[in-house]
CSV table of C-alpha atoms and ligand atoms in Angstrom, one decimal:
chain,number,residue,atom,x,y,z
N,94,UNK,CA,-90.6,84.8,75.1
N,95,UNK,CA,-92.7,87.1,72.9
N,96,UNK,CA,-92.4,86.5,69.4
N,97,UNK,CA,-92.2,89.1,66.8
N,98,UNK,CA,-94.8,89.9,63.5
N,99,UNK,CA,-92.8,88.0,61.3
N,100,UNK,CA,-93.5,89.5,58.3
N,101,UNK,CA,-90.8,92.3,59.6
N,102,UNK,CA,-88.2,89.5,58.9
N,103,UNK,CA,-89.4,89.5,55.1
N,104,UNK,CA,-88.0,93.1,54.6
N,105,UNK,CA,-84.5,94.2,53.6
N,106,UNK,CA,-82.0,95.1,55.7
N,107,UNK,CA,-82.5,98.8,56.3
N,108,UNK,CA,-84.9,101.7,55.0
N,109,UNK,CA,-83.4,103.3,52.1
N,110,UNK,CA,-82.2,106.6,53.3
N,111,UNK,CA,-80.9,105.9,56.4
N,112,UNK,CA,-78.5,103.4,54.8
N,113,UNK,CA,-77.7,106.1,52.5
N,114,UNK,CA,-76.8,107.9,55.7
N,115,UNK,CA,-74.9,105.9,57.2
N,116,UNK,CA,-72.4,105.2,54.0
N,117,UNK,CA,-72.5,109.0,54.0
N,118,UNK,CA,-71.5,109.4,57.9
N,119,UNK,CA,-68.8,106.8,57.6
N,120,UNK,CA,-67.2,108.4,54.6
N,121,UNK,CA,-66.9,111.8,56.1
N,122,UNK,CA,-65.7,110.3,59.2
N,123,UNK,CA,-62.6,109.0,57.1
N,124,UNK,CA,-62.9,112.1,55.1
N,125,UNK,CA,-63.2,115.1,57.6
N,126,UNK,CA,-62.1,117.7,55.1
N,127,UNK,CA,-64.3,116.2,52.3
N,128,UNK,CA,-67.3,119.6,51.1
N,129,UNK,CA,-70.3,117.2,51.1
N,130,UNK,CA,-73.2,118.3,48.8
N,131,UNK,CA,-75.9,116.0,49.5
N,132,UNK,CA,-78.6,115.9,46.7
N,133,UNK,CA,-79.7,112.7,48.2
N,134,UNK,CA,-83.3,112.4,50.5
N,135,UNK,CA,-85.6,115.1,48.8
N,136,UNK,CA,-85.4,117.9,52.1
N,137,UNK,CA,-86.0,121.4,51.5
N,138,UNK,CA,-83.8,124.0,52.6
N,139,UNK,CA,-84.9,127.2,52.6
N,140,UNK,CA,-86.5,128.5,55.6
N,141,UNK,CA,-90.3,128.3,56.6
N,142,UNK,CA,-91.3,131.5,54.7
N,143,UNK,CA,-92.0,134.5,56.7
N,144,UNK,CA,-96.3,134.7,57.1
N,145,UNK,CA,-96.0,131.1,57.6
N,146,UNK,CA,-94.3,131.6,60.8
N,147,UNK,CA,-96.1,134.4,61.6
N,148,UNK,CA,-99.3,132.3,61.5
N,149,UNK,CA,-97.5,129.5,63.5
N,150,UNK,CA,-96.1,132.7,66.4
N,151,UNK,CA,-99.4,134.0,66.8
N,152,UNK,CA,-101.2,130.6,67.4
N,153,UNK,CA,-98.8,129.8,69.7
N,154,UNK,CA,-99.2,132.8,71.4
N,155,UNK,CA,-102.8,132.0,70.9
N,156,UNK,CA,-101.9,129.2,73.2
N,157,UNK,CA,-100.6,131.1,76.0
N,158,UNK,CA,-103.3,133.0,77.2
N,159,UNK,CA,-106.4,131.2,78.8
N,160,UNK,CA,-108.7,132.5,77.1
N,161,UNK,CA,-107.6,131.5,73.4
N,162,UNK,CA,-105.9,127.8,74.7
N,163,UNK,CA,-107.1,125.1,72.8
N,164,UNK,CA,-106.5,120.8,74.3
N,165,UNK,CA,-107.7,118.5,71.9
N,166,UNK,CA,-108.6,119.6,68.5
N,167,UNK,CA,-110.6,117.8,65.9
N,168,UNK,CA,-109.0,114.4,65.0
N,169,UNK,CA,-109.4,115.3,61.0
N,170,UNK,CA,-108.5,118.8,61.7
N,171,UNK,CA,-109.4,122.3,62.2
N,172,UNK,CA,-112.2,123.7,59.8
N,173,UNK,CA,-110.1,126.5,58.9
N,174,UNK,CA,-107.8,124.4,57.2
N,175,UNK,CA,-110.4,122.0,55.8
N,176,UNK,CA,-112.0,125.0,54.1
N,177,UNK,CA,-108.7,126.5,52.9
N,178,UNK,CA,-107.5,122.9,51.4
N,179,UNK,CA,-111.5,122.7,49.8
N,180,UNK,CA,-111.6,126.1,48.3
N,181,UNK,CA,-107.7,125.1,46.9
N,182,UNK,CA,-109.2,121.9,45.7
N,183,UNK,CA,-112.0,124.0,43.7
N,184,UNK,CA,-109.4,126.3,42.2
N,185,UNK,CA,-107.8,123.2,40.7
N,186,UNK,CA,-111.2,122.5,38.8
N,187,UNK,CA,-111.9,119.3,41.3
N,188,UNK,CA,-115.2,119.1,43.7
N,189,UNK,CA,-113.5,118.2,47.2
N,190,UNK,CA,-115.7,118.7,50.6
N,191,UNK,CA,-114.3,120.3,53.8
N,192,UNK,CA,-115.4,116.8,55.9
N,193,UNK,CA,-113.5,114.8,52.9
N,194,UNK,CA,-110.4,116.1,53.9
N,195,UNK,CA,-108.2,114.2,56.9
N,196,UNK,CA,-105.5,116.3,58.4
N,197,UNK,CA,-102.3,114.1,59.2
N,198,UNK,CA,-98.1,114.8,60.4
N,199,UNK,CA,-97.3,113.6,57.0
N,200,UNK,CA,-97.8,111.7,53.5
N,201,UNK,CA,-95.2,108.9,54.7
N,202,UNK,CA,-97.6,108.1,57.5
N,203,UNK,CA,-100.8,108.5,55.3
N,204,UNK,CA,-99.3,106.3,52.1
N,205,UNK,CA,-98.4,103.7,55.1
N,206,UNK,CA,-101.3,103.7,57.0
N,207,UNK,CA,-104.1,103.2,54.5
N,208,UNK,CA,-103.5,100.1,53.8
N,209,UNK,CA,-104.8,99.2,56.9
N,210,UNK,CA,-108.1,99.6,56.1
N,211,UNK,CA,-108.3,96.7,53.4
N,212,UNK,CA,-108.5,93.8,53.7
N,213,UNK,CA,-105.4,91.2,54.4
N,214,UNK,CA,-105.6,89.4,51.1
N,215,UNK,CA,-106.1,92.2,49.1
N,216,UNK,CA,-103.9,92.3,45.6
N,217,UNK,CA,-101.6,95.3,45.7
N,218,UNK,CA,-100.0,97.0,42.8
N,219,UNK,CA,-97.1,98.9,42.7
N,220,UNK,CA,-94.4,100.6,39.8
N,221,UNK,CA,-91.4,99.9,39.7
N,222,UNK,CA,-89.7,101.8,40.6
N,223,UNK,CA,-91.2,103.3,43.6
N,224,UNK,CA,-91.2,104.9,46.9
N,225,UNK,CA,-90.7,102.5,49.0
N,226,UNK,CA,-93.0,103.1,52.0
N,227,UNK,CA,-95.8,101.1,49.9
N,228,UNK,CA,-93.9,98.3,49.6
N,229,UNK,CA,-92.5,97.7,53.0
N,230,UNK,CA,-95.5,98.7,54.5
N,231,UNK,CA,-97.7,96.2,52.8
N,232,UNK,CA,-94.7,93.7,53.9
N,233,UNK,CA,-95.1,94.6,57.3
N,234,UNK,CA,-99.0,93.7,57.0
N,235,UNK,CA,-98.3,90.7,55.5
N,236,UNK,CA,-99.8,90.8,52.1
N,237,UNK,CA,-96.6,89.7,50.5
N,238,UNK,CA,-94.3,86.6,50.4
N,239,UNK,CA,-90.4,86.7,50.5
N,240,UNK,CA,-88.0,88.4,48.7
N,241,UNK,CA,-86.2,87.2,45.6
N,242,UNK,CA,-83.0,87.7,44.7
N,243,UNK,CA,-84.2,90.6,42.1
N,244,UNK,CA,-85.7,92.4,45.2
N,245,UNK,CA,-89.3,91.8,44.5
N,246,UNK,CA,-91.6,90.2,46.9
N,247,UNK,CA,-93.6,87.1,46.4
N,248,UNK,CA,-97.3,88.8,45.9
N,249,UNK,CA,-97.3,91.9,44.7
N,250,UNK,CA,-97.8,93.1,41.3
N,251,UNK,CA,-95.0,95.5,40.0
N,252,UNK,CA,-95.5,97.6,37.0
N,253,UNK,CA,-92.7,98.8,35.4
N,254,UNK,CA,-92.5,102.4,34.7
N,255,UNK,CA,-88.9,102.4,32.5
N,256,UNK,CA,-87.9,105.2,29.6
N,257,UNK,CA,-89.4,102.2,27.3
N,258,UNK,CA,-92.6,103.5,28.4
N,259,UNK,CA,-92.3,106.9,29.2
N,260,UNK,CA,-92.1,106.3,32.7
N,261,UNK,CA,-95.8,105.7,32.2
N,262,UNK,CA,-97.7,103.0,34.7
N,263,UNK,CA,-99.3,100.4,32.2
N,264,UNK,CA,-102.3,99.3,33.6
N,265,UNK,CA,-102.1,95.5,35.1
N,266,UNK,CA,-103.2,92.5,33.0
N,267,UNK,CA,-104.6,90.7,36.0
N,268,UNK,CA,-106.9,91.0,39.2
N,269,UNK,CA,-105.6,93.9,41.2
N,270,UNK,CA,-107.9,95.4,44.3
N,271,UNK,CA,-105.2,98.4,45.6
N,272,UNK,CA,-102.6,100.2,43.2
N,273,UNK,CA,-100.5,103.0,44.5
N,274,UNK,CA,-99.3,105.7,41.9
N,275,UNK,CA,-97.4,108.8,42.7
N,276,UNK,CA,-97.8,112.0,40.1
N,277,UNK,CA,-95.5,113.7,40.1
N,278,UNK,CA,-93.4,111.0,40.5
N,279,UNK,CA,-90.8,110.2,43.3
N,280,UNK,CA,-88.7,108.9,42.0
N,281,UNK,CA,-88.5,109.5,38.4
N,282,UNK,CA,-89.6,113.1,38.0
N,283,UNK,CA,-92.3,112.1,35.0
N,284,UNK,CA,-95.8,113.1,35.5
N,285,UNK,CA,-99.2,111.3,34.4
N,286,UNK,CA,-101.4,113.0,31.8
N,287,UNK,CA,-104.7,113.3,31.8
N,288,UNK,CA,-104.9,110.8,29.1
N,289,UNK,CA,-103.5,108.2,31.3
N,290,UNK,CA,-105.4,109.3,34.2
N,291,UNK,CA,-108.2,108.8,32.0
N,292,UNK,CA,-107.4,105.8,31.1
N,293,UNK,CA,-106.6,104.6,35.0
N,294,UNK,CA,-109.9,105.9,36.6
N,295,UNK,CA,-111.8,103.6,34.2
N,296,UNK,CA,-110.0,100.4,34.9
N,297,UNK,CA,-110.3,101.3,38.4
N,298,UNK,CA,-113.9,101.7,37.9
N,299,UNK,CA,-114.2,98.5,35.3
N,300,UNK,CA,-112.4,96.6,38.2
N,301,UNK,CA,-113.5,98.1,41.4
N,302,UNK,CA,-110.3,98.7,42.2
N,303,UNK,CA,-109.0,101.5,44.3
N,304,UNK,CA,-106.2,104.1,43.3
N,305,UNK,CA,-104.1,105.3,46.3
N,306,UNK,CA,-102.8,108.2,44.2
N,307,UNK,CA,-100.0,110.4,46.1
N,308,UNK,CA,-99.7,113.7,45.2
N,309,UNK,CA,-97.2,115.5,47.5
N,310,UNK,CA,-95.3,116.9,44.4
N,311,UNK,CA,-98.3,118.4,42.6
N,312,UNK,CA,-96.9,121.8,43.2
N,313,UNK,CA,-94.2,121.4,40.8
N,314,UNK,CA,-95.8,121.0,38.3
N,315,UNK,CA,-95.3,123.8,35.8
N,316,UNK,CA,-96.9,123.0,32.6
N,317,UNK,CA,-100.3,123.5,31.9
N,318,UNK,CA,-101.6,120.8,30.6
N,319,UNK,CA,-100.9,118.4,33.3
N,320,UNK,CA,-103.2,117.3,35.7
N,321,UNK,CA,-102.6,118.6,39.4
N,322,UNK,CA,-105.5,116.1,41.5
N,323,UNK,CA,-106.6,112.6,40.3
N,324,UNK,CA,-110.0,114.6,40.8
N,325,UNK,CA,-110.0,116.4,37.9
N,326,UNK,CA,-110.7,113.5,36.1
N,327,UNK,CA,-114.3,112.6,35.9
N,328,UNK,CA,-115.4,109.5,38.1
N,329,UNK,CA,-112.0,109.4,39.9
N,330,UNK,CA,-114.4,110.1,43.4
N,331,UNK,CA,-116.1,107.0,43.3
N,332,UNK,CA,-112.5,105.2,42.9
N,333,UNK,CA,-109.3,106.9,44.3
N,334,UNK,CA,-108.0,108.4,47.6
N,335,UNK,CA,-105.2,111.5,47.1
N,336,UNK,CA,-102.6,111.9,49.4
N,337,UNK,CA,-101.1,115.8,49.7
N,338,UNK,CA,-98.6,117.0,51.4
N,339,UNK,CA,-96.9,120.3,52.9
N,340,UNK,CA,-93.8,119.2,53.5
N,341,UNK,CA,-91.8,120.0,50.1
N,342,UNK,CA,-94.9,122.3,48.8
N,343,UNK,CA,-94.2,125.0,51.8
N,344,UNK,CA,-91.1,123.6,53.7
N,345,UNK,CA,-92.9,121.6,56.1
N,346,UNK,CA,-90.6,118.3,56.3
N,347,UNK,CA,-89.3,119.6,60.0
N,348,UNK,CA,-93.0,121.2,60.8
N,349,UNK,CA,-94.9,118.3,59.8
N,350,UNK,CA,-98.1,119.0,58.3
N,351,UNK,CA,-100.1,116.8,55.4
N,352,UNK,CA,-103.6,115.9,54.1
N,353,UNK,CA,-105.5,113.1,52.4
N,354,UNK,CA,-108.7,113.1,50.6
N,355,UNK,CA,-111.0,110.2,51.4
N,356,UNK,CA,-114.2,111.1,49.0
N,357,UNK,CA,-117.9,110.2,50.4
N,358,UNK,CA,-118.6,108.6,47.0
N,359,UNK,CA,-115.6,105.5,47.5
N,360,UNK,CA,-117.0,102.5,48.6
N,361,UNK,CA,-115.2,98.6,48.9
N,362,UNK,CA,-116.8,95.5,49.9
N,363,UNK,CA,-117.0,93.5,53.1
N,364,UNK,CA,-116.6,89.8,53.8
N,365,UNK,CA,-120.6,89.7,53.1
N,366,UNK,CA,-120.4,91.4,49.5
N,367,UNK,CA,-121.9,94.5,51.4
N,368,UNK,CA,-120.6,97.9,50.4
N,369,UNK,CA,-118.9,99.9,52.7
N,370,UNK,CA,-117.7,103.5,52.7
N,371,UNK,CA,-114.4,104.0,52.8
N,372,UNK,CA,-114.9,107.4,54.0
N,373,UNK,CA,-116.3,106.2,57.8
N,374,UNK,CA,-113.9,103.2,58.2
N,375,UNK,CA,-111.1,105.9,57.2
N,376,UNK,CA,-112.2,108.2,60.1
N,377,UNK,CA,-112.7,105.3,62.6
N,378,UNK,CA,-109.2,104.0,62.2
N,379,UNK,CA,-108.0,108.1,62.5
N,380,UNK,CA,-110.0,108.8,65.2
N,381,UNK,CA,-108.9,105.9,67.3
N,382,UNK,CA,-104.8,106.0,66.1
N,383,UNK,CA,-104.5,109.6,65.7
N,384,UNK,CA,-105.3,113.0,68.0
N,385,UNK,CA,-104.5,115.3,65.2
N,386,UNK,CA,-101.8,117.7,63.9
N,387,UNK,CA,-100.8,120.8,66.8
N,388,UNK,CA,-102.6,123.7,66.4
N,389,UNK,CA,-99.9,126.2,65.8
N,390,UNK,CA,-98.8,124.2,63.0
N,391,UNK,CA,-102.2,123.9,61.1
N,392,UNK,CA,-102.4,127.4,61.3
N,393,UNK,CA,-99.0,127.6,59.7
N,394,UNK,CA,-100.6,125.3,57.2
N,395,UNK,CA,-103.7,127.5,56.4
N,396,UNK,CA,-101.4,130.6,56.1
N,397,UNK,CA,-99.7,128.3,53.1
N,398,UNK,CA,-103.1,129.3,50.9
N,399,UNK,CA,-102.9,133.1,51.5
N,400,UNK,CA,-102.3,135.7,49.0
N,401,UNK,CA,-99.0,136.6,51.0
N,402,UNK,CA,-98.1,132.3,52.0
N,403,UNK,CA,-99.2,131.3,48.3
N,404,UNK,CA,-96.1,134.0,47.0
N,405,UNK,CA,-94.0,132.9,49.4
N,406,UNK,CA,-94.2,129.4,48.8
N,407,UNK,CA,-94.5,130.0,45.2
N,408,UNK,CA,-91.1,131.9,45.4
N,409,UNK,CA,-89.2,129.0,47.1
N,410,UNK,CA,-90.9,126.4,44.8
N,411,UNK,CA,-89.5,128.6,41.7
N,412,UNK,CA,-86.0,128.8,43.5
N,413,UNK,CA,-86.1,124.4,43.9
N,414,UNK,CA,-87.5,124.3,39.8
N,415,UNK,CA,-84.3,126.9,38.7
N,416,UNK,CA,-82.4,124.0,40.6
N,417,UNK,CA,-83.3,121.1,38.6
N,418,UNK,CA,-83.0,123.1,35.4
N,419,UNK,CA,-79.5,123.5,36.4
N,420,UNK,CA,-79.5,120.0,37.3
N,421,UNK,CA,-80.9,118.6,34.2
N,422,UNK,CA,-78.8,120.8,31.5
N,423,UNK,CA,-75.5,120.5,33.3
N,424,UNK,CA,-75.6,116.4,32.9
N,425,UNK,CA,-77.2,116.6,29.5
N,426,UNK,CA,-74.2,118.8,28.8
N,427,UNK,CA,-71.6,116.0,30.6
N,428,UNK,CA,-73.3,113.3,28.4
N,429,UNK,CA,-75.9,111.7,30.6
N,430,UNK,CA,-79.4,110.8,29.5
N,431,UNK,CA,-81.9,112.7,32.1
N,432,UNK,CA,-85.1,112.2,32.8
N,433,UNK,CA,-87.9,114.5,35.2
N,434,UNK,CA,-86.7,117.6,36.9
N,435,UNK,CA,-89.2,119.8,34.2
N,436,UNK,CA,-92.7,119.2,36.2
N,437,UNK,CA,-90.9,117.7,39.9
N,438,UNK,CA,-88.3,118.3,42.0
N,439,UNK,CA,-86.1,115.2,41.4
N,440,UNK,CA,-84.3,114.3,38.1
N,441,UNK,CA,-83.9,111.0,37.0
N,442,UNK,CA,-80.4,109.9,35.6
N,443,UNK,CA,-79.2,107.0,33.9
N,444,UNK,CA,-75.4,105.7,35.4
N,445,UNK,CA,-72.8,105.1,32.7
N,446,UNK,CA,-72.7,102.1,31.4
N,447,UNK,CA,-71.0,99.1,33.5
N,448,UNK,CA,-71.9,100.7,36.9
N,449,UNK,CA,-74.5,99.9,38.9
N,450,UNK,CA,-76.9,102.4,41.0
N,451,UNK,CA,-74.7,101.5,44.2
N,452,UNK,CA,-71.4,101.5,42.7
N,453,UNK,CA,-72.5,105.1,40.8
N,454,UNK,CA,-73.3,106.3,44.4
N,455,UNK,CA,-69.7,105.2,46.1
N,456,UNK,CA,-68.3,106.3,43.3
N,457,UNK,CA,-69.8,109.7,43.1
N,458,UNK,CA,-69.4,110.0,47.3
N,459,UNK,CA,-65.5,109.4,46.6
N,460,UNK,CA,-65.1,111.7,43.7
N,461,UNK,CA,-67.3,114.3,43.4
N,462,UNK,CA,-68.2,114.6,47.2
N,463,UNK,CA,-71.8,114.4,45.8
N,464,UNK,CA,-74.4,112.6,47.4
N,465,UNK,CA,-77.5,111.1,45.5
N,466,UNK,CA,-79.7,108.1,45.9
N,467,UNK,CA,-79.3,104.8,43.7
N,468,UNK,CA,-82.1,103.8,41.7
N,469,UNK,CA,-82.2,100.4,42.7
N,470,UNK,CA,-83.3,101.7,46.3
N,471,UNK,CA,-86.6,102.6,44.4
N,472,UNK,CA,-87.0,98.7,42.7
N,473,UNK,CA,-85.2,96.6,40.1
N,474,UNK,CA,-86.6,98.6,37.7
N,475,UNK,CA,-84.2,101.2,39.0
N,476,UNK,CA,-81.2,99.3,38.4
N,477,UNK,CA,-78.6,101.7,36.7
N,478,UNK,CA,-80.5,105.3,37.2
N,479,UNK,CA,-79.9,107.1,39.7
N,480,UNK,CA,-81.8,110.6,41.5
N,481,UNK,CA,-80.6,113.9,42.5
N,482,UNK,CA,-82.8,116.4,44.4
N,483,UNK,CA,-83.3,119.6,43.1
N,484,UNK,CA,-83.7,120.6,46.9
N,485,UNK,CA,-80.6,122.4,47.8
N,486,UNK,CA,-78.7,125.9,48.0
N,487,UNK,CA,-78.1,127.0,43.9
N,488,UNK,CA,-74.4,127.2,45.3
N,489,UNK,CA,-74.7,123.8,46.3
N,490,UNK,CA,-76.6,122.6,43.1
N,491,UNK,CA,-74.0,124.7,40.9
N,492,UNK,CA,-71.2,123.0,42.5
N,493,UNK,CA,-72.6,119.8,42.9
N,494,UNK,CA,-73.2,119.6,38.7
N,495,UNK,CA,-69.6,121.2,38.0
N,496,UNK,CA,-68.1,119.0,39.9
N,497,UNK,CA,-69.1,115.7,38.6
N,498,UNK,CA,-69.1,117.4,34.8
N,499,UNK,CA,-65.5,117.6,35.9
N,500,UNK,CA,-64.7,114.2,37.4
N,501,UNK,CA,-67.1,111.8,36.1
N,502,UNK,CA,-68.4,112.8,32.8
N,503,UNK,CA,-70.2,110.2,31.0
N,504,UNK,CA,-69.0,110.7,27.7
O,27,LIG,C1,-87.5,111.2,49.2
O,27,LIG,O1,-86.3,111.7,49.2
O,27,LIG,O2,-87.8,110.3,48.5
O,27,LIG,C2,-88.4,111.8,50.2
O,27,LIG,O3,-87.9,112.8,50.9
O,27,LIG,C3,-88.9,110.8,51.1
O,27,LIG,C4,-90.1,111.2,51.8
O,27,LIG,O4,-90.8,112.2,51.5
O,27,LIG,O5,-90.4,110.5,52.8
């Protein structure tokens, strides 16, 4: 009989939000008159904004006449998207190149995938808590051990990112080759400042490490002073790959449509000692796993960077940012401690005291109707927070925060 990879056996039961809904499908089963708002997995909610889908009709229409049909595209995407996402890149004060870019259906795929190209034994990195694609995917590729009984696995390197620290990744004390860090951060709504960024591309660089730095929230990020790209730092080319993403930036979790940055200047080692470009081994695993992102849709994409997309998206963005404002007073006001939700879509809560992340979630379910996602789902570290996502209808959000002001405040 064939066997399977057995390092699938070392992962946890289920993938975090589907077991979130299928706790939430079984209580509304038993509950069929139950007003569900579920502030839960981040998805957007407002609708693909209007020259969004009038790029996306007119390429498909593009599609239906024989002289403008296109098969195949380019496996790293269409130039008019690289150049739109370059010239974005260069408004943000960070030197990217058109053929630096890799066109993808999305950042959970890309933050997965990369790890592919290094090699088996490599020493990962991770905070804690975290999203938990790079975890279970390094599992699945057998870089780790078991489980213990805190959650952790046997080989990785987790670095906890707790209020004690300002939700700031402290750099490791010991040999690490791949860290991942996510900025804004899902899930605990802080952001990196350049100080720390700083401070990260130079280990990476003292080290010869490599930064896997997801990005997919920088659009939220309203103050100033905070870096958007990893690239804005000086030297972080030679040392980090940045992962984007259009999916909560324009509405694009249904559409699918994302990007990652694989700069010419990143190199890694082979079994030799030899150095080797990550930029070329990146495009030979894409061009042999992946036939690229639909036409229609990239054009969608590209529309996302025009005066009239930029507004639009801007607009919705503002609408999701009002959200976690309301969010974020409303349980400071009911007595909780809150973290995030000022530069990121997702706020960051602590559960009274005595519950855990889980119980705080059944608890809410049952009383408020609310649904959110435990902290512990993200790493031990998340043990007694818990997130909401500022992704939902203000009526929904408005409700969602009166209601558990009104049934489970914490003071
Ligand atoms: C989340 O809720 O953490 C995200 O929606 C997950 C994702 O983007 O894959």
């Amino acid at each position: 009989m064939a066997r399977i990879n057995p390092n699938y056996s070392k992962l946890q039961a289920g993938y975090l939000f589907p077991e979130i809904g299928k706790r939430v499908r079984a209580f509304a089963a038993e509950n069929p008159t139950a007003q569900i708002i579920r502030l839960g997995i981040g998805d957007v909610v407002l609708p693909l904004p209007v020259p969004i889908v009038d790029a996306m009709k007119a390429a498909a229409d593009e599609m239906a006449r024989k002289e403008t049909f296109k098969g195949y595209g380019p496996e790293q995407g269409y130039d008019f998207l690289l150049d739109a996402i370059a010239e974005h890149y260069r408004g943000q004060g960070a030197a990217v190149e058109p053929d630096e870019v890799f066109i993808s259906d999305g950042s959970k795929c890309d933050t997965a995938n990369i790890q592919e190209i290094f090699a088996a034994d490599s020493t990962v990195a991770i905070t804690d808590p975290v999203y938990p694609v790079y975890v279970d995917t390094n599992v699945m590729a057998g870089r780790t051990g078991g489980i213990d009984p805190q959650g952790r696995y046997q080989g990785l390197r987790y670095l906890p990112t707790t209020a004690e620290n300002g939700f700031e990744p402290p750099l490791p004390t010991e040999r690490v080759d791949l860290v991942y860090l996510c900025s804004p951060n899902n899930p605990t709504g802080a952001v990196m400042s350049r100080e720390s960024l700083v401070a990260w591309v130079s280990w990476a660089r003292a080290n010869r490490a490599v930064i896997l730095f997801d990005a997919a929230y920088e659009a939220f990020i309203r103050d100033p002073g905070l870096p958007h790209t990893i690239y804005e730092i000086p030297g972080a080319r030679e040392v980090a790959i940045e992962f984007r993403s259009f999916s909560k930036t324009a509405g694009f979790t249904g559409t699918r449509c994302a990007y990652m940055v694989v700069p010419k200047d990143l190199n890694a080692t082979d079994a030799s000692g030899a150095e080797v470009a990550l930029h070329g081994l990146w495009n030979r695993r894409h061009t042999t796993k992946f036939n690229g992102v639909s036409y229609p849709i990239q054009k969608a994409a590209a529309a996302v960077f025009t005066p009239a997309g930029r507004a639009a998206t801007q607009a919705n963005i503002d609408l999701y940012m009002e959200n976690a404002r309301i969010i974020r007073e409303g349980l400071s006001q009911a007595g909780y401690t809150v973290f995030g939700g000022q530069n990121a879509p997702y706020v960051w809560m602590k559960v009274p005291t005595g519950l855990s992340s889980w119980q705080f979630f059944d608890k809410l379910l049952r009383e408020a109707h609310v649904v959110g996602t435990p902290g512990s789902g993200f790493g031990s570290c998340g043990e007694g927070y818990f997130r909401l996502s500022a992704f939902g209808f203000r009526q929904n959000v408005e409700e969602a925060v009166a209601r558990i002001a009104a049934k489970l405040p914490a003071r």
